[in-house]
PDB file of C-alpha atoms in Angstrom:
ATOM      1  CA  UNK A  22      10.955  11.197  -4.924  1.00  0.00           C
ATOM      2  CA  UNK A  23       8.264  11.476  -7.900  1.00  0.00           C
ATOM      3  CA  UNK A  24       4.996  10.297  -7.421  1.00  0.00           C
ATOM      4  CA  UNK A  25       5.226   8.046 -10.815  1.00  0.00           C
ATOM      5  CA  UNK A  26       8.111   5.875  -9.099  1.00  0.00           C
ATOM      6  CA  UNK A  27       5.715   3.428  -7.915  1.00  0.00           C
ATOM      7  CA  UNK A  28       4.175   3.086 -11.161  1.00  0.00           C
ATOM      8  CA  UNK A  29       0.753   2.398 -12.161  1.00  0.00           C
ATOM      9  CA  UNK A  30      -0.947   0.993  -9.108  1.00  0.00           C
ATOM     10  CA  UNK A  31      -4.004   0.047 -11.281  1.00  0.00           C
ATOM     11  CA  UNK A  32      -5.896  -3.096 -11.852  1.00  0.00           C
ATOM     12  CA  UNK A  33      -4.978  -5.769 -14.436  1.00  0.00           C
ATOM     13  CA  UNK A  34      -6.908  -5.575 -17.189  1.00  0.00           C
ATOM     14  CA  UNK A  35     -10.597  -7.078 -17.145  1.00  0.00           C
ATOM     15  CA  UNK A  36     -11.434  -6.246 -13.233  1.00  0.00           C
ATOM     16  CA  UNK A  37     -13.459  -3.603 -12.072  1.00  0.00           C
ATOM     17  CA  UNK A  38     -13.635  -3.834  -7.914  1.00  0.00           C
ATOM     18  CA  UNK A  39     -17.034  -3.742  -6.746  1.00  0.00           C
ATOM     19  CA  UNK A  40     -19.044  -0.809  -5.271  1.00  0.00           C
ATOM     20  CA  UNK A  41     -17.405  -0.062  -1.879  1.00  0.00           C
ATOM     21  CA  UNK A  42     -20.311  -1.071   0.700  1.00  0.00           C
ATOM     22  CA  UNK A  43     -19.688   0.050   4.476  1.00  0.00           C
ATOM     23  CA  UNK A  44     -19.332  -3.199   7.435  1.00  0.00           C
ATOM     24  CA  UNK A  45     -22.998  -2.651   7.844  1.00  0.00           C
ATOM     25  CA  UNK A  46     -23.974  -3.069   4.409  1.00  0.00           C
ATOM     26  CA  UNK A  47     -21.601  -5.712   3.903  1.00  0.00           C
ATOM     27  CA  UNK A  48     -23.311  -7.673   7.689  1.00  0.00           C
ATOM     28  CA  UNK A  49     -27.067  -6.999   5.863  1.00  0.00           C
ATOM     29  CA  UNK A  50     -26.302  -8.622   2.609  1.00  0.00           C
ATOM     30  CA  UNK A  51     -27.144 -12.079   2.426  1.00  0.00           C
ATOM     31  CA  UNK A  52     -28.355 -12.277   6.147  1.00  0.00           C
ATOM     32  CA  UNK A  53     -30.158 -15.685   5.866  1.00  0.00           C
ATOM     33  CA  UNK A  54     -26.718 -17.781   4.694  1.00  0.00           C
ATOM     34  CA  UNK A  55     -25.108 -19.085   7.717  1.00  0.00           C
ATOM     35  CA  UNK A  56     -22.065 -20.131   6.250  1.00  0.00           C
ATOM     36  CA  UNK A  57     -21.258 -16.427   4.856  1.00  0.00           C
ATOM     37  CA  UNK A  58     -22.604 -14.858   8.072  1.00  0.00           C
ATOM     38  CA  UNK A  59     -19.649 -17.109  10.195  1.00  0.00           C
ATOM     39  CA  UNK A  60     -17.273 -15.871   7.451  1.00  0.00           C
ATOM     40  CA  UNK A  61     -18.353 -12.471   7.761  1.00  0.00           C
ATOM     41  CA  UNK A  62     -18.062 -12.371  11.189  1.00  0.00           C
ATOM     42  CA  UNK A  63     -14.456 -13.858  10.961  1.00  0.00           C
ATOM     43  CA  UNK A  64     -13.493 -10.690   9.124  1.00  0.00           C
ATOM     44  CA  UNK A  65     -14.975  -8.529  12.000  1.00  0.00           C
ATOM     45  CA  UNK A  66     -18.036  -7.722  10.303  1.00  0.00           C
ATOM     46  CA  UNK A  67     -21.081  -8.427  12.289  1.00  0.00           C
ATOM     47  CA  UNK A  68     -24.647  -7.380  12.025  1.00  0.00           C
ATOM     48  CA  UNK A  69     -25.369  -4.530  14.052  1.00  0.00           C
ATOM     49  CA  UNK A  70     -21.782  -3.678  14.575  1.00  0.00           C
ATOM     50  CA  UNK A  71     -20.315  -0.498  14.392  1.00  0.00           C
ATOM     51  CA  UNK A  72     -16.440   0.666  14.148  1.00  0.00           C
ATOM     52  CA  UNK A  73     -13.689  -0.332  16.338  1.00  0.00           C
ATOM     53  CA  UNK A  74     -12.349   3.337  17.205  1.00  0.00           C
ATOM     54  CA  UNK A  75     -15.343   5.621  16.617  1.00  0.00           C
ATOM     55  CA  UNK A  76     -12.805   8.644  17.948  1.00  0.00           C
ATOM     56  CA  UNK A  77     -10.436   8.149  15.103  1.00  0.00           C
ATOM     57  CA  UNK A  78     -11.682   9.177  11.582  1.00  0.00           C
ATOM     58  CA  UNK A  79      -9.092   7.271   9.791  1.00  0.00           C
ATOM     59  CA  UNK A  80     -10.032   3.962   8.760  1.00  0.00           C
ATOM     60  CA  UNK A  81      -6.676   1.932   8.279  1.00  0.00           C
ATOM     61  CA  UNK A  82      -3.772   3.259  11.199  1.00  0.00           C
ATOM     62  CA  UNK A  83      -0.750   2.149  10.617  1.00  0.00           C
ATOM     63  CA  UNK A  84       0.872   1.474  14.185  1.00  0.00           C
ATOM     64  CA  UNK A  85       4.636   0.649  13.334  1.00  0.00           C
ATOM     65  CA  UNK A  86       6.925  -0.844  10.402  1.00  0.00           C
ATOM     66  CA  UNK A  87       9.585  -3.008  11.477  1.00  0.00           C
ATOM     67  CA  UNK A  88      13.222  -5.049  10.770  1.00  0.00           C
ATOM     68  CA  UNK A  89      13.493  -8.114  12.365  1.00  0.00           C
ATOM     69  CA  UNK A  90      17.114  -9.760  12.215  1.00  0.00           C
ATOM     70  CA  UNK A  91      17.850 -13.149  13.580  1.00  0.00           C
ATOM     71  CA  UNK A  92      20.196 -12.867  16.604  1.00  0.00           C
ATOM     72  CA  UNK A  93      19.092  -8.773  16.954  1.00  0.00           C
ATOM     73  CA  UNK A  94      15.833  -6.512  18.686  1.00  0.00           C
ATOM     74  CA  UNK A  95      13.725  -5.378  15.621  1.00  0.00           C
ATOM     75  CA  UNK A  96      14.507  -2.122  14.461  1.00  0.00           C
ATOM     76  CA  UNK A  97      10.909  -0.327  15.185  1.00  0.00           C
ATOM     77  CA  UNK A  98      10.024   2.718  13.015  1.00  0.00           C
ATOM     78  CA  UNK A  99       6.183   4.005  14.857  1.00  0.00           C
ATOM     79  CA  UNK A 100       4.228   5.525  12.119  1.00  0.00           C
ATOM     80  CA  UNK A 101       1.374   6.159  14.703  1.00  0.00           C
ATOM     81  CA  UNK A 102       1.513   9.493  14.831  1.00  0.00           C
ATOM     82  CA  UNK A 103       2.357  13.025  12.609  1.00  0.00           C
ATOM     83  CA  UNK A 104       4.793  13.621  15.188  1.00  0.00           C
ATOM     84  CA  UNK A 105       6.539   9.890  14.587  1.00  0.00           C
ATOM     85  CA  UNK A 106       6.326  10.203  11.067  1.00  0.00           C
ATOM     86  CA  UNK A 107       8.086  13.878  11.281  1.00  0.00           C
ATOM     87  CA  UNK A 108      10.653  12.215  13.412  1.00  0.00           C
ATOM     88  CA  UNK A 109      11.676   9.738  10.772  1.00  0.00           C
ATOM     89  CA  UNK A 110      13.759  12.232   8.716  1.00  0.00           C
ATOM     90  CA  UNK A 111      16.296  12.205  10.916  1.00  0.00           C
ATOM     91  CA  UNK A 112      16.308   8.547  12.123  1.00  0.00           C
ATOM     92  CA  UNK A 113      18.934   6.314  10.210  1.00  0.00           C
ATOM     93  CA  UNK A 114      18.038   2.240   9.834  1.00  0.00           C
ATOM     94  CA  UNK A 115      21.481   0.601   9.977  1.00  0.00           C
ATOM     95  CA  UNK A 116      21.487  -2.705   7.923  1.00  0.00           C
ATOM     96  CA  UNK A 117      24.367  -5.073   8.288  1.00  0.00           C
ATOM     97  CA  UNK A 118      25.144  -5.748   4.803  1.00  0.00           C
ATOM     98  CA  UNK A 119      24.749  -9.374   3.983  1.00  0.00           C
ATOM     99  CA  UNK A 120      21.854 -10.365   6.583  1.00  0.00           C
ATOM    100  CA  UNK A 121      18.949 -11.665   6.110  1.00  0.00           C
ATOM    101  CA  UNK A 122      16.021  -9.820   7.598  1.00  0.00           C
ATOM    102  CA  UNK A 123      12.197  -8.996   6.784  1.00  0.00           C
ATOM    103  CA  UNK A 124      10.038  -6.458   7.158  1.00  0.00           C
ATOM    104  CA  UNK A 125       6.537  -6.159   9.199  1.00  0.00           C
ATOM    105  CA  UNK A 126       4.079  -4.461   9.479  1.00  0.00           C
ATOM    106  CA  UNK A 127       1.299  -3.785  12.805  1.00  0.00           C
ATOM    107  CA  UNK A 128      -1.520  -2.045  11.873  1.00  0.00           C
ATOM    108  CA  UNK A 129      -5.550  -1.526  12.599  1.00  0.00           C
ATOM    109  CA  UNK A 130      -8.802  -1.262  10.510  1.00  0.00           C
ATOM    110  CA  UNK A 131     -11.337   1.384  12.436  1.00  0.00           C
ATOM    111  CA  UNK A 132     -14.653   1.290  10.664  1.00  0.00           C
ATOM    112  CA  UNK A 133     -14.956  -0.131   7.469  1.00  0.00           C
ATOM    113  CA  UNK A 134     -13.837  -3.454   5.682  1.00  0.00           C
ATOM    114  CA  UNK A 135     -10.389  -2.334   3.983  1.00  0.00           C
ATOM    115  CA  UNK A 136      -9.560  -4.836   0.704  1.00  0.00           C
ATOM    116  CA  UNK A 137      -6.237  -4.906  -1.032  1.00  0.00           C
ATOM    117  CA  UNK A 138      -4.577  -3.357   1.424  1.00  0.00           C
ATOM    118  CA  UNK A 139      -1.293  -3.269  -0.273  1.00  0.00           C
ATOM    119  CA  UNK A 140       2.648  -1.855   0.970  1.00  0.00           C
ATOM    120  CA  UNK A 141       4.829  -0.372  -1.723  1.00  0.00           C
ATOM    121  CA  UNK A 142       7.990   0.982  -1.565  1.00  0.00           C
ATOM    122  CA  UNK A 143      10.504   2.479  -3.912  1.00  0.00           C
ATOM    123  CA  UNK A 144      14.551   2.615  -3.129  1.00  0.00           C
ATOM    124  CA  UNK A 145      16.718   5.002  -4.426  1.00  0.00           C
ATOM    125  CA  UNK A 146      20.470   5.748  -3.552  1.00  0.00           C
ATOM    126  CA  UNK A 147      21.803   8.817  -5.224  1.00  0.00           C
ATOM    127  CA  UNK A 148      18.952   9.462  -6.790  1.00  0.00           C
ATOM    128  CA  UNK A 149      18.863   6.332  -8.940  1.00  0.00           C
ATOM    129  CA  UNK A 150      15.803   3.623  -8.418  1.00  0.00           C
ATOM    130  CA  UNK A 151      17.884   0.708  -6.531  1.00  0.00           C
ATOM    131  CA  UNK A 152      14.854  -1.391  -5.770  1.00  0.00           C
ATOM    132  CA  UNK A 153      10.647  -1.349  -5.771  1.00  0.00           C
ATOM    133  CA  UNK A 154       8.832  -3.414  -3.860  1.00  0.00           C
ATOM    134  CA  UNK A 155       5.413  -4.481  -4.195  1.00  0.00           C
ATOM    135  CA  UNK A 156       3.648  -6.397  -1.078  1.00  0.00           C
ATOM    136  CA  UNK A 157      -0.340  -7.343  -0.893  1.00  0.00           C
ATOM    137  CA  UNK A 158      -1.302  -7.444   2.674  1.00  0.00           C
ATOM    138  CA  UNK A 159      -4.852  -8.532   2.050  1.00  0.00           C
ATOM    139  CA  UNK A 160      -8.124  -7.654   2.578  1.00  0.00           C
ATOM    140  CA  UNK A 161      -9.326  -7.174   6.131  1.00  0.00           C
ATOM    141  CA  UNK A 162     -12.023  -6.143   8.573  1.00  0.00           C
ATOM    142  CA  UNK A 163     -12.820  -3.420  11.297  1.00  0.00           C
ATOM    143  CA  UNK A 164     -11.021  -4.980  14.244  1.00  0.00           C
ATOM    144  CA  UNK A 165      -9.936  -3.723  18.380  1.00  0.00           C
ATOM    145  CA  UNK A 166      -7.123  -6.213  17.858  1.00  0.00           C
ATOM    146  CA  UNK A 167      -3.591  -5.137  16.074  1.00  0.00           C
ATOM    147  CA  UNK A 168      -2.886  -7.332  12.735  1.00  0.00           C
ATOM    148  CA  UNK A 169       0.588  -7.725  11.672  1.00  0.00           C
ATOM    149  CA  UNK A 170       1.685  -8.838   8.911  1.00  0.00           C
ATOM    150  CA  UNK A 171       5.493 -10.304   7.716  1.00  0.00           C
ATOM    151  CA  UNK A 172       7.039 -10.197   4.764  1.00  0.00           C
ATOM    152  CA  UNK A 173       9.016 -12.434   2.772  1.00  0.00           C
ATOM    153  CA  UNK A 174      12.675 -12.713   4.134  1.00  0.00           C
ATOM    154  CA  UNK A 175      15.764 -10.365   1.998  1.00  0.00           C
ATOM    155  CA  UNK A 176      18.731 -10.605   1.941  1.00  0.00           C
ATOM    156  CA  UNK A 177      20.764  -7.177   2.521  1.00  0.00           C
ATOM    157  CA  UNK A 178      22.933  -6.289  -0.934  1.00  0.00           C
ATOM    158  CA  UNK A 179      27.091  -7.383   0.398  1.00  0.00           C
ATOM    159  CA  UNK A 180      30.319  -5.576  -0.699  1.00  0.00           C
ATOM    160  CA  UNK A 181      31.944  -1.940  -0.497  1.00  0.00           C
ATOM    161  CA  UNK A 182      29.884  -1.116  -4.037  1.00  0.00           C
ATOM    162  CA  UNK A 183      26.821  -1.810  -1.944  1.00  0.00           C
ATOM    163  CA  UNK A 184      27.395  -0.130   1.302  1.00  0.00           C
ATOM    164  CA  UNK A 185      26.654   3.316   1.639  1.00  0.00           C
ATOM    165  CA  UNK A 186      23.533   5.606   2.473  1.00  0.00           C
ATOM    166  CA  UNK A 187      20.058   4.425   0.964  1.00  0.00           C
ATOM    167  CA  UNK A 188      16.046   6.966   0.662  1.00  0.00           C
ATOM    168  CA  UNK A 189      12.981   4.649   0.873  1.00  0.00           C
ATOM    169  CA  UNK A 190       9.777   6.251  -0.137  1.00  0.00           C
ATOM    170  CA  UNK A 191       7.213   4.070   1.103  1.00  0.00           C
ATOM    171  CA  UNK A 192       3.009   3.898   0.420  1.00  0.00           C
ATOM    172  CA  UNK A 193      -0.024   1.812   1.868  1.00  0.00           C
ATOM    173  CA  UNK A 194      -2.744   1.897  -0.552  1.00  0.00           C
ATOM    174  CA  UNK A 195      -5.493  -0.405  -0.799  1.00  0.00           C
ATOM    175  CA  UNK A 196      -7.579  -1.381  -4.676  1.00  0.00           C
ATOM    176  CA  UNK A 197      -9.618   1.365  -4.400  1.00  0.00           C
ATOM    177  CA  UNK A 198      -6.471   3.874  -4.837  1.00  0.00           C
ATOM    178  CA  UNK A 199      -7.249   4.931  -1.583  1.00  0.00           C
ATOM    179  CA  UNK A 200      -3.585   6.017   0.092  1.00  0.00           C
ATOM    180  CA  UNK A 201      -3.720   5.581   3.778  1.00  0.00           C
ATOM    181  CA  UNK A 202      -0.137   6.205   4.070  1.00  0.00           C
ATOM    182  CA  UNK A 203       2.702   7.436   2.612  1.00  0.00           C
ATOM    183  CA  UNK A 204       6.372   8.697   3.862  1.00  0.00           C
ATOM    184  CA  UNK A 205       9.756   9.162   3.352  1.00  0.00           C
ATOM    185  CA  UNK A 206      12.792   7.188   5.657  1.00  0.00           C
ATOM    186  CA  UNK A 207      16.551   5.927   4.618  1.00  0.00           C
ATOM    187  CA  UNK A 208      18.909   3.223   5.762  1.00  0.00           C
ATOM    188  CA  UNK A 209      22.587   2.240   5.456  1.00  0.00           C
ATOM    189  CA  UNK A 210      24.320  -0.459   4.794  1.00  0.00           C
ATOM    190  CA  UNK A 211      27.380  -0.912   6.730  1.00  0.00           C
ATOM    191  CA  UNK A 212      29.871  -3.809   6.970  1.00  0.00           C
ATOM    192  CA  UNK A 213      28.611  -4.285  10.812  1.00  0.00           C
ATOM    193  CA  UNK A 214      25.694  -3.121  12.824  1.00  0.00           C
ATOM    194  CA  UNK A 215      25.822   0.145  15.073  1.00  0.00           C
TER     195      UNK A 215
END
């Protein structure tokens, strides 16, 4: 899949993000306002503070994307690791066509404040863009603790036109351009789950 099917990823017109400032600039600034201090603090950033992991160099880790189904375990794919990621291309998602189901999302922020941390994701079957998707996550602080995220609920595409054998090319990238993450995985549709 080409780099240019997820578009321009930049900002709308008229805003310019700010400089990035590390957790411990951002704990300095504006020190003597309590109200902004508790705020900051709810984000993770505290004064003094340093990173979560201090052993991992990468800022945002994405743990695991996964299917949850009504009725059904969630179909886990564990991007944690080269090794898991590698392992994807030969791992087949079976959607039941027809359900409804939505995907999430587990990940952790390391060292620095991460903001518009964003999930895109472009479907093609055949070769032919099927679907794009387009999912702000938010904006979020270093943290020990795993944040997940869900996203709104689908509905799987229904009938023998739609069944068949589907390529997802998915991204995490946050406003500064900044990709964290980016891989290929597929999925079928079939008219029951395996």
């Amino acid at each position: 899949m080409a780099d240019d099917d997820f578009g321009p990823t930049t900002s709308p017109v008229g805003y310019k993000a700010g400089a990035k400032k590390t957790a411990a600039e951002l704990a300095e600034m504006d020190a003597a306002d309590e109200s902004l201090r508790k705020w900051k603090e709810s984000l993770g950033i505290k004064s003094g503070g340093t990173g979560v992991n201090t052993s991992d160099p990468r800022n945002v880790v994405l743990l695991s994307i996964a299917m949850e189904s009504a009725g059904r375990p969630d179909v886990v794919l564990f991007l944690d690791s080269p090794e898991a990621i590698a392992a994807l291309d030969s791992q087949v998602m079976t959607i039941k066509e027809g359900v409804e189901y939505r995907l999430k999302v587990n990940f952790r922020v390391n060292h620095d404040v991460v903001s518009g941390l964003k999930y895109m994701h472009v479907v093609k079957r055949s070769g032919l863009k099927v679907d794009k998707a387009d999912e702000m996550l938010g904006s979020y602080g270093p943290s020990a603790d795993v944040y997940e995220k869900k996203f709104p609920v689908e509905e799987a595409p229904s009938g023998m036109l739609a069944r068949g054998h589907y390529n997802v090319r998915s991204r995490f990238i946050d406003d500064d351009q900044h990709v964290y993450l980016e891989w290929n995985w597929s999925f079928d549709i079939k008219k029951d789950w395996e």
